[in-house]
Short mmCIF file of C-alpha atoms and ligand atoms in Angstrom, two decimals:
data_model
loop_
_atom_site.label_atom_id
_atom_site.label_comp_id
_atom_site.label_asym_id
_atom_site.label_seq_id
_atom_site.Cartn_x
_atom_site.Cartn_y
_atom_site.Cartn_z
CA UNK A 1 -0.99 24.03 0.03
CA UNK A 2 -0.41 22.11 -3.22
CA UNK A 3 0.58 18.40 -2.69
CA UNK A 4 4.25 18.64 -3.22
CA UNK A 5 4.33 21.83 -0.75
CA UNK A 6 2.36 19.51 2.14
CA UNK A 7 4.78 16.86 1.43
CA UNK A 8 7.33 19.15 2.56
CA UNK A 9 5.28 21.64 5.39
CA UNK A 10 2.17 20.35 6.00
CA UNK A 11 1.26 20.00 10.05
CA UNK A 12 4.79 21.84 10.29
CA UNK A 13 5.22 23.63 14.13
CA UNK A 14 4.89 27.35 14.04
CA UNK A 15 7.99 29.10 13.05
CA UNK A 16 10.11 30.96 15.87
CA UNK A 17 13.67 31.47 15.88
CA UNK A 18 15.55 28.95 16.97
CA UNK A 19 13.31 26.73 16.01
CA UNK A 20 14.84 23.35 14.19
CA UNK A 21 14.38 23.22 10.33
CA UNK A 22 13.85 19.19 10.18
CA UNK A 23 11.24 17.44 12.34
CA UNK A 24 12.35 16.40 15.71
CA UNK A 25 12.75 13.19 16.80
CA UNK A 26 11.10 12.62 20.29
CA UNK A 27 12.61 9.24 21.22
CA UNK A 28 10.62 9.41 24.36
CA UNK A 29 8.13 6.58 25.49
CA UNK A 30 6.33 8.56 28.09
CA UNK A 31 6.12 12.36 28.87
CA UNK A 32 5.56 14.20 32.30
CA UNK A 33 1.83 14.33 33.33
CA UNK A 34 0.09 15.25 36.57
CA UNK A 35 -2.86 13.19 38.44
CA UNK A 36 -5.71 15.37 37.09
CA UNK A 37 -4.22 15.32 33.18
CA UNK A 38 -4.89 11.80 31.95
CA UNK A 39 -6.34 8.06 33.22
CA UNK A 40 -4.67 4.89 32.56
CA UNK A 41 -7.33 3.71 30.72
CA UNK A 42 -7.18 4.27 26.66
CA UNK A 43 -11.16 5.08 27.35
CA UNK A 44 -9.58 8.17 29.25
CA UNK A 45 -8.12 9.60 25.65
CA UNK A 46 -9.95 12.68 24.62
CA UNK A 47 -8.78 14.66 21.77
CA UNK A 48 -7.26 17.12 24.33
CA UNK A 49 -5.61 14.71 26.20
CA UNK A 50 -1.89 15.72 27.00
CA UNK A 51 1.26 13.57 25.64
CA UNK A 52 1.46 10.45 27.95
CA UNK A 53 3.06 7.42 26.70
CA UNK A 54 4.02 6.86 23.02
CA UNK A 55 1.71 3.69 22.12
CA UNK A 56 -1.09 6.56 22.79
CA UNK A 57 0.68 9.09 20.75
CA UNK A 58 4.13 10.67 20.17
CA UNK A 59 5.40 14.39 18.45
CA UNK A 60 6.98 12.59 15.63
CA UNK A 61 4.51 10.07 14.99
CA UNK A 62 1.90 12.87 15.07
CA UNK A 63 3.35 14.85 12.79
CA UNK A 64 3.52 12.05 10.37
CA UNK A 65 0.01 11.15 11.11
CA UNK A 66 -0.98 14.69 10.19
CA UNK A 67 1.22 14.79 6.79
CA UNK A 68 -0.53 11.91 5.82
CA UNK A 69 -4.07 13.23 6.32
CA UNK A 70 -2.88 16.37 4.45
CA UNK A 71 -1.62 14.20 1.71
CA UNK A 72 -4.82 12.28 1.60
CA UNK A 73 -7.26 14.54 2.03
CA UNK A 74 -7.94 12.82 5.03
CA UNK A 75 -9.50 14.72 8.34
CA UNK A 76 -6.90 12.23 10.65
CA UNK A 77 -4.41 9.73 10.34
CA UNK A 78 -3.09 6.81 12.25
CA UNK A 79 0.36 5.51 12.36
CA UNK A 80 1.35 1.99 12.84
CA UNK A 81 4.39 -0.35 13.02
CA UNK A 82 4.04 -1.65 9.49
CA UNK A 83 1.41 -2.14 6.71
CA UNK A 84 0.60 -5.15 7.82
CA UNK A 85 -0.27 -3.81 11.30
CA UNK A 86 -2.55 -1.19 9.91
CA UNK A 87 -4.54 -3.50 7.92
CA UNK A 88 -5.40 -5.82 10.46
CA UNK A 89 -5.61 -3.23 13.18
CA UNK A 90 -8.42 -1.71 10.95
CA UNK A 91 -10.17 -5.26 9.87
CA UNK A 92 -10.18 -6.37 13.99
CA UNK A 93 -11.67 -2.87 14.26
CA UNK A 94 -13.90 -2.90 12.22
CA UNK A 95 -15.30 -6.55 12.26
CA UNK A 96 -16.40 -8.94 14.64
CA UNK A 97 -17.57 -12.57 14.57
CA UNK A 98 -20.80 -12.89 12.74
CA UNK A 99 -19.49 -9.97 10.22
CA UNK A 100 -18.99 -10.13 7.06
CA UNK A 101 -15.79 -9.20 4.99
CA UNK A 102 -15.83 -8.57 1.57
CA UNK A 103 -12.28 -8.76 0.23
CA UNK A 104 -10.37 -8.66 -3.27
CA UNK A 105 -9.54 -12.24 -4.19
CA UNK A 106 -6.12 -10.48 -5.23
CA UNK A 107 -4.34 -8.41 -2.51
CA UNK A 108 -1.07 -8.35 -0.65
CA UNK A 109 -0.74 -12.00 0.69
CA UNK A 110 -0.26 -11.42 4.07
CA UNK A 111 -3.30 -9.45 4.26
CA UNK A 112 -4.99 -12.20 2.25
CA UNK A 113 -3.80 -15.33 4.73
CA UNK A 114 -4.88 -12.95 7.73
CA UNK A 115 -8.57 -12.51 6.28
CA UNK A 116 -8.76 -15.85 5.48
CA UNK A 117 -6.69 -17.86 8.29
CA UNK A 118 -6.94 -15.22 11.54
CA UNK A 119 -9.92 -13.38 11.01
CA UNK A 120 -12.05 -16.78 9.83
CA UNK A 121 -10.58 -18.19 13.03
CA UNK A 122 -12.51 -15.33 15.34
CA UNK A 123 -15.87 -16.13 13.56
CA UNK A 124 -15.83 -13.20 10.51
CA UNK A 125 -17.56 -14.27 7.53
CA UNK A 126 -14.61 -13.66 4.41
CA UNK A 127 -15.53 -13.77 0.88
CA UNK A 128 -12.88 -12.86 -1.52
CA UNK A 129 -14.01 -11.47 -4.55
CA UNK A 130 -12.59 -10.21 -8.21
CA UNK A 131 -13.09 -6.63 -7.15
CA UNK A 132 -12.57 -5.53 -11.15
CA UNK A 133 -15.66 -7.13 -11.60
CA UNK A 134 -18.59 -4.74 -9.91
CA UNK A 135 -21.31 -7.15 -10.67
CA UNK A 136 -19.33 -10.07 -8.40
CA UNK A 137 -18.84 -7.47 -5.59
CA UNK A 138 -22.48 -6.29 -5.45
CA UNK A 139 -23.34 -10.15 -5.67
CA UNK A 140 -21.24 -10.36 -2.65
CA UNK A 141 -22.54 -8.05 -0.31
CA UNK A 142 -24.69 -9.38 2.55
CA UNK A 143 -26.75 -7.82 5.03
CA UNK A 144 -24.14 -8.52 7.83
CA UNK A 145 -21.57 -7.16 5.29
CA UNK A 146 -19.43 -4.16 7.43
CA UNK A 147 -16.51 -3.59 5.08
CA UNK A 148 -15.57 -3.69 1.46
CA UNK A 149 -11.49 -3.82 1.20
CA UNK A 150 -9.72 -3.25 -1.83
CA UNK A 151 -6.71 -2.90 -2.59
CA UNK A 152 -5.42 -1.11 -6.31
CA UNK A 153 -3.26 -1.57 -7.95
CA UNK A 154 -3.63 -5.12 -6.23
CA UNK A 155 0.28 -6.55 -5.82
CA UNK A 156 0.86 -8.97 -7.31
CA UNK A 157 -0.47 -8.63 -10.47
CA UNK A 158 -1.26 -4.70 -10.89
CA UNK A 159 -5.46 -5.33 -11.55
CA UNK A 160 -7.30 -2.39 -10.72
CA UNK A 161 -10.21 -1.64 -8.63
CA UNK A 162 -13.07 1.33 -9.68
CA UNK A 163 -13.15 3.48 -6.11
CA UNK A 164 -15.95 5.18 -6.86
CA UNK A 165 -18.20 2.37 -7.84
CA UNK A 166 -16.88 0.27 -4.70
CA UNK A 167 -18.06 2.93 -2.51
CA UNK A 168 -21.36 2.91 -3.91
CA UNK A 169 -21.89 -0.66 -3.69
CA UNK A 170 -20.54 -0.84 -0.47
CA UNK A 171 -22.75 2.32 0.93
CA UNK A 172 -25.70 1.15 -0.99
CA UNK A 173 -25.15 -2.40 1.40
CA UNK A 174 -24.44 -0.24 4.71
CA UNK A 175 -21.05 -1.51 4.53
CA UNK A 176 -17.72 0.90 4.53
CA UNK A 177 -15.03 0.64 2.08
CA UNK A 178 -11.52 0.76 2.78
CA UNK A 179 -8.71 1.02 0.24
CA UNK A 180 -5.10 -0.24 0.33
CA UNK A 181 -3.48 2.40 -1.90
CA UNK A 182 0.08 1.64 -1.03
CA UNK A 183 1.06 1.28 -4.93
CA UNK A 184 -0.96 3.91 -6.00
CA UNK A 185 0.48 6.72 -3.20
CA UNK A 186 -1.50 10.16 -2.77
CA UNK A 187 0.69 11.13 -5.29
CA UNK A 188 -1.89 8.96 -8.19
CA UNK A 189 -4.92 8.10 -6.19
CA UNK A 190 -6.94 9.76 -3.00
CA UNK A 191 -9.41 7.37 -2.35
CA UNK A 192 -11.59 9.24 0.39
CA UNK A 193 -12.02 11.99 -2.58
CA UNK A 194 -13.85 9.18 -4.41
CA UNK A 195 -16.16 7.80 -1.59
CA UNK A 196 -13.55 5.35 0.43
CA UNK A 197 -14.43 5.45 3.99
CA UNK A 198 -10.77 4.26 4.66
CA UNK A 199 -7.35 4.55 3.05
CA UNK A 200 -4.66 1.99 4.24
CA UNK A 201 -0.87 2.44 3.28
CA UNK A 202 2.52 0.06 3.93
CA UNK A 203 4.76 3.15 4.30
CA UNK A 204 7.42 0.83 4.23
CA UNK A 205 7.31 0.94 0.67
CA UNK A 206 6.82 4.36 -1.84
CA UNK A 207 5.89 6.62 1.34
CA UNK A 208 9.28 5.67 3.04
CA UNK A 209 11.00 4.98 -0.29
CA UNK A 210 14.65 4.45 0.72
CA UNK A 211 13.94 0.61 1.93
CA UNK A 212 14.97 1.60 5.85
CA UNK A 213 12.16 1.75 7.79
CA UNK A 214 9.05 -0.22 8.38
CA UNK A 215 6.01 1.38 8.68
CA UNK A 216 2.21 1.88 7.94
CA UNK A 217 -1.07 3.85 8.50
CA UNK A 218 -4.95 4.53 8.41
CA UNK A 219 -6.47 7.24 7.25
CA UNK A 220 -10.02 8.52 7.39
CA UNK A 221 -12.85 10.60 9.61
CA UNK A 222 -11.58 11.95 12.56
CA UNK A 223 -13.72 10.48 15.40
CA UNK A 224 -13.50 6.84 13.45
CA UNK A 225 -9.95 7.51 13.71
CA UNK A 226 -9.75 8.18 17.05
CA UNK A 227 -11.98 5.11 17.98
CA UNK A 228 -9.19 3.37 15.54
CA UNK A 229 -6.19 4.76 17.94
CA UNK A 230 -8.05 3.18 21.09
CA UNK A 231 -8.52 0.01 19.84
CA UNK A 232 -6.32 -0.99 17.15
CA UNK A 233 -3.42 1.05 17.91
CA UNK A 234 -3.26 1.50 22.31
CA UNK A 235 -5.01 -2.60 22.74
CA UNK A 236 -3.69 -4.37 19.59
CA UNK A 237 -0.49 -2.43 19.95
CA UNK A 238 1.45 -2.23 16.64
CA UNK A 239 3.12 1.57 17.47
CA UNK A 240 5.27 2.91 14.94
CA UNK A 241 9.14 3.50 16.58
CA UNK A 242 9.50 7.31 16.28
CA UNK A 243 12.83 6.81 14.64
CA UNK A 244 10.65 4.84 11.84
CA UNK A 245 8.23 7.74 11.70
CA UNK A 246 10.90 9.98 11.59
CA UNK A 247 12.90 8.47 8.76
CA UNK A 248 9.35 7.90 6.61
CA UNK A 249 8.61 11.81 7.60
CA UNK A 250 12.11 12.37 5.79
CA UNK A 251 11.10 9.69 2.87
CA UNK A 252 7.54 11.89 2.20
CA UNK A 253 9.09 15.17 1.32
CA UNK A 254 10.42 13.73 -1.73
CA UNK A 255 7.46 11.55 -2.56
CA UNK A 256 5.70 13.37 -5.30
CA UNK A 257 9.23 14.30 -7.22
CA UNK A 258 10.11 10.66 -6.60
CA UNK A 259 6.84 9.54 -8.32
CA UNK A 260 7.06 11.72 -11.02
CA UNK A 261 10.50 9.86 -11.67
CA UNK A 262 8.82 5.96 -10.58
CA UNK A 263 6.16 6.70 -13.23
CA UNK A 264 9.04 7.85 -15.84
CA UNK A 265 11.17 5.08 -15.23
CA UNK A 266 8.42 2.76 -15.00
CA UNK A 267 7.26 3.86 -18.71
CA UNK A 268 10.32 3.29 -20.43
CA UNK A 269 10.88 -0.12 -18.86
CA UNK A 270 7.38 -1.40 -19.30
CA UNK A 271 7.61 0.00 -23.62
CA UNK A 272 11.23 -1.90 -23.74
CA UNK A 273 9.78 -5.32 -21.81
CA UNK A 274 5.97 -5.52 -23.92
CA UNK A 275 8.75 -5.09 -27.10
CA UNK A 276 10.81 -8.45 -26.17
CA UNK A 277 10.28 -10.98 -27.84
CA UNK A 278 10.97 -13.21 -24.72
CA UNK A 279 8.04 -11.74 -22.43
CA UNK A 280 4.04 -11.97 -22.28
CA UNK A 281 1.56 -10.30 -20.37
CA UNK A 282 3.62 -6.63 -19.77
CA UNK A 283 1.48 -5.04 -17.64
CA UNK A 284 1.64 -1.21 -16.19
CA UNK A 285 -1.19 0.81 -15.60
CA UNK A 286 -0.12 3.58 -18.06
CA UNK A 287 0.30 1.38 -20.97
CA UNK A 288 -2.30 1.85 -23.63
CA UNK A 289 -2.45 -2.52 -23.26
CA UNK A 290 -3.10 -2.45 -20.02
CA UNK A 291 -6.88 -4.05 -19.93
CA UNK A 292 -8.02 -1.59 -17.54
CA UNK A 293 -6.01 1.55 -18.90
CA UNK A 294 -9.19 4.14 -19.22
CA UNK A 295 -9.87 3.10 -15.45
CA UNK A 296 -6.16 4.09 -14.71
CA UNK A 297 -6.55 7.39 -16.65
CA UNK A 298 -9.53 8.49 -15.09
CA UNK A 299 -8.21 7.56 -11.38
CA UNK A 300 -4.60 7.63 -11.14
CA UNK A 301 -3.11 10.90 -11.85
CA UNK A 302 0.47 8.76 -11.82
CA UNK A 303 0.77 5.67 -13.01
CA UNK A 304 3.38 4.30 -10.29
CA UNK A 305 6.85 2.49 -10.96
CA UNK A 306 5.38 -0.92 -10.77
CA UNK A 307 5.25 -3.32 -13.81
CA UNK A 308 4.73 -6.67 -14.13
CA UNK A 309 5.32 -9.53 -16.86
CA UNK A 310 5.44 -13.22 -17.70
CA UNK A 311 7.43 -15.60 -19.70
CA UNK A 312 6.82 -19.46 -20.91
CA UNK A 313 9.38 -20.05 -19.24
CA UNK A 314 9.15 -18.07 -16.24
CA UNK A 315 10.97 -20.40 -13.40
CA UNK A 316 14.45 -20.63 -15.51
CA UNK A 317 14.13 -17.02 -16.29
CA UNK A 318 13.54 -16.00 -12.69
CA UNK A 319 16.84 -18.56 -12.19
CA UNK A 320 18.56 -16.74 -14.95
CA UNK A 321 17.69 -13.04 -13.99
CA UNK A 322 18.30 -13.51 -10.06
CA UNK A 323 21.95 -14.70 -11.51
CA UNK A 324 22.43 -12.13 -14.04
CA UNK A 325 21.14 -8.71 -12.89
CA UNK A 326 23.54 -6.27 -11.25
CA UNK A 327 21.43 -3.11 -11.37
CA UNK A 328 18.29 -4.52 -10.48
CA UNK A 329 18.15 -6.65 -7.54
CA UNK A 330 16.02 -10.00 -6.98
CA UNK A 331 14.39 -9.23 -3.70
CA UNK A 332 11.43 -8.56 -2.21
CA UNK A 333 9.60 -5.12 -1.21
CA UNK A 334 8.80 -2.01 -3.63
CA UNK A 335 8.85 1.48 -3.95
CA UNK A 336 12.26 1.78 -3.07
CA UNK A 337 15.17 3.98 -4.60
CA UNK A 338 16.74 0.45 -5.83
CA UNK A 339 14.86 -1.34 -8.64
CA UNK A 340 13.70 -4.70 -7.19
CA UNK A 341 12.45 -7.76 -9.18
CA UNK A 342 10.95 -10.83 -7.58
CA UNK A 343 9.23 -13.94 -9.09
CA UNK A 344 5.62 -15.13 -7.80
CA UNK A 345 4.34 -18.58 -9.09
CA UNK A 346 1.16 -18.72 -10.03
CA UNK A 347 0.29 -22.27 -8.18
CA UNK A 348 1.79 -21.07 -5.16
CA UNK A 349 0.38 -18.19 -4.59
CA UNK A 350 -3.21 -19.36 -5.67
CA UNK A 351 -3.08 -22.46 -3.40
CA UNK A 352 -0.76 -20.63 -0.15
CA UNK A 353 -2.01 -17.03 0.11
CA UNK A 354 -5.45 -16.46 -2.05
CA UNK A 355 -6.98 -20.12 -1.43
CA UNK A 356 -8.30 -19.57 -5.12
CA UNK A 357 -9.69 -22.17 -7.45
CA UNK A 358 -12.51 -22.72 -10.17
CA UNK A 359 -13.31 -19.94 -12.01
CA UNK A 360 -11.27 -16.93 -9.61
CA UNK A 361 -8.19 -19.21 -10.41
CA UNK A 362 -8.79 -19.52 -14.27
CA UNK A 363 -9.12 -15.44 -14.16
CA UNK A 364 -5.78 -14.96 -11.81
CA UNK A 365 -4.20 -17.53 -14.91
CA UNK A 366 -5.36 -16.15 -17.27
CA UNK A 367 -4.50 -11.97 -16.61
CA UNK A 368 -0.34 -13.70 -15.17
CA UNK A 369 0.36 -17.16 -17.03
CA UNK A 370 2.28 -19.48 -14.51
CA UNK A 371 4.10 -16.68 -13.11
CA UNK A 372 4.16 -13.00 -12.14
CA UNK A 373 7.48 -10.77 -12.79
CA UNK A 374 7.06 -8.05 -10.24
CA UNK A 375 9.44 -5.24 -11.19
CA UNK A 376 9.26 -1.91 -8.80
CA UNK A 377 11.54 0.30 -11.03
CA UNK A 378 13.66 2.46 -8.86
CA UNK A 379 15.43 5.62 -9.44
CA UNK A 380 18.65 4.78 -11.30
CA UNK A 381 19.27 5.97 -14.50
CA UNK A 382 16.57 4.16 -16.82
CA UNK A 383 19.13 3.84 -19.59
CA UNK A 384 21.14 1.75 -17.04
CA UNK A 385 18.06 -0.15 -16.12
CA UNK A 386 17.09 -1.10 -19.69
CA UNK A 387 20.94 -2.09 -20.49
CA UNK A 388 20.86 -4.35 -17.49
CA UNK A 389 17.33 -5.98 -18.36
CA UNK A 390 19.07 -6.62 -21.77
CA UNK A 391 22.02 -8.38 -20.68
CA UNK A 392 20.14 -10.67 -18.20
CA UNK A 393 17.42 -11.40 -20.45
CA UNK A 394 19.86 -12.39 -23.20
C1 LIG B 401 -0.21 -3.43 -0.51
C2 LIG B 401 0.66 -3.62 0.37
N1 LIG B 401 -0.27 -3.57 1.84
C3 LIG B 401 0.34 -3.89 2.78
C4 LIG B 401 1.81 -4.80 2.77
C5 LIG B 401 2.29 -5.13 3.89
O1 LIG B 401 3.01 -3.77 4.84
P1 LIG B 401 4.56 -4.03 5.55
O2 LIG B 401 5.46 -4.91 4.67
O3 LIG B 401 4.51 -2.54 5.95
O4 LIG B 401 3.53 -4.75 6.60
C6 LIG B 401 2.16 -4.91 1.64
C7 LIG B 401 3.46 -5.06 1.80
O5 LIG B 401 4.10 -5.85 0.74
C8 LIG B 401 1.57 -4.42 0.50
O6 LIG B 401 2.52 -4.56 -0.81
#
């Protein structure tokens, strides 16, 4: 099956008369079992274990996991309650005291803060590097490095990382590579095919697409995902609700179609913003002016729907846009049908989330200026999005 077909049919139950055409929502937390079928410990969970308890596994969630694995070209998937549960579960599973994590110095704020604060508190050594600088990544590797974690495009500034090159550096150093591909989605990039060991998602975003369910996922090799399930899901406990899994399954059916439209609308918006006299530094991977456009063309089959830009009077402009926009909404999150805009002041995020100073802080500032406007271009008619931006920017 090709991807648009997989999004609708992969792992669907065998066709039988009377079988419903939509996934079944199994809201049960536990399932009939017998004394010989399964033990009470996560260690007893074999590949053939029957359904037992929903934190271990659930039919609706299993369909989501299998469909995601198909879309990513991976052997197995594991769904979590949120993107944060997925990323933190993976890191807790692969790292321990004395182990070393090399992480993108710009990535989703929650993941950056989790690495710098929580993992460090448990004795994990953390080095944050600019993943677009391959020399810096290679220099950061140590004998104890267990995991290299990249995000591409990176939230919020849309800087890219070369997955194939990072996989080579990580593997040469005896480490694994995980890639947060939330903004790219499997429609744009399949990190496992480029050599990554793990791909992580916030399913809350494009995968769900409608802004009505939280979810996360990790996809990788079957044996590795089984071990991840035991520790990061059964023990840490961030299991997704079957209803959220069901909503995300519905969203996934239209993911390839939505991504084509997100890309189209974002292209219209990016070109409009680039020509606007009040704005600076407009980034969208599909713009030839994006500093990594060549990499984007190599690594992304779809340039996604995220655009960011800056302005000289960014704080005043943020207030003006929040008050005036009518089609675009001033709100966090991304990847849903509605267009969303959010302003992230550079000083705040450098201090609170990333803890960057010196050359790394200067590189961030050189890319963004004093603040980043992150625009998730939705599926409204692009003429209405442009007209709304035009009146709000005036
Ligand atoms: C790239 C990325 N990864 C992870 C997350 C965390 O996902 P969630 O909000 O589903 O916990 C986000 C959320 O914004 C994100 O943008």
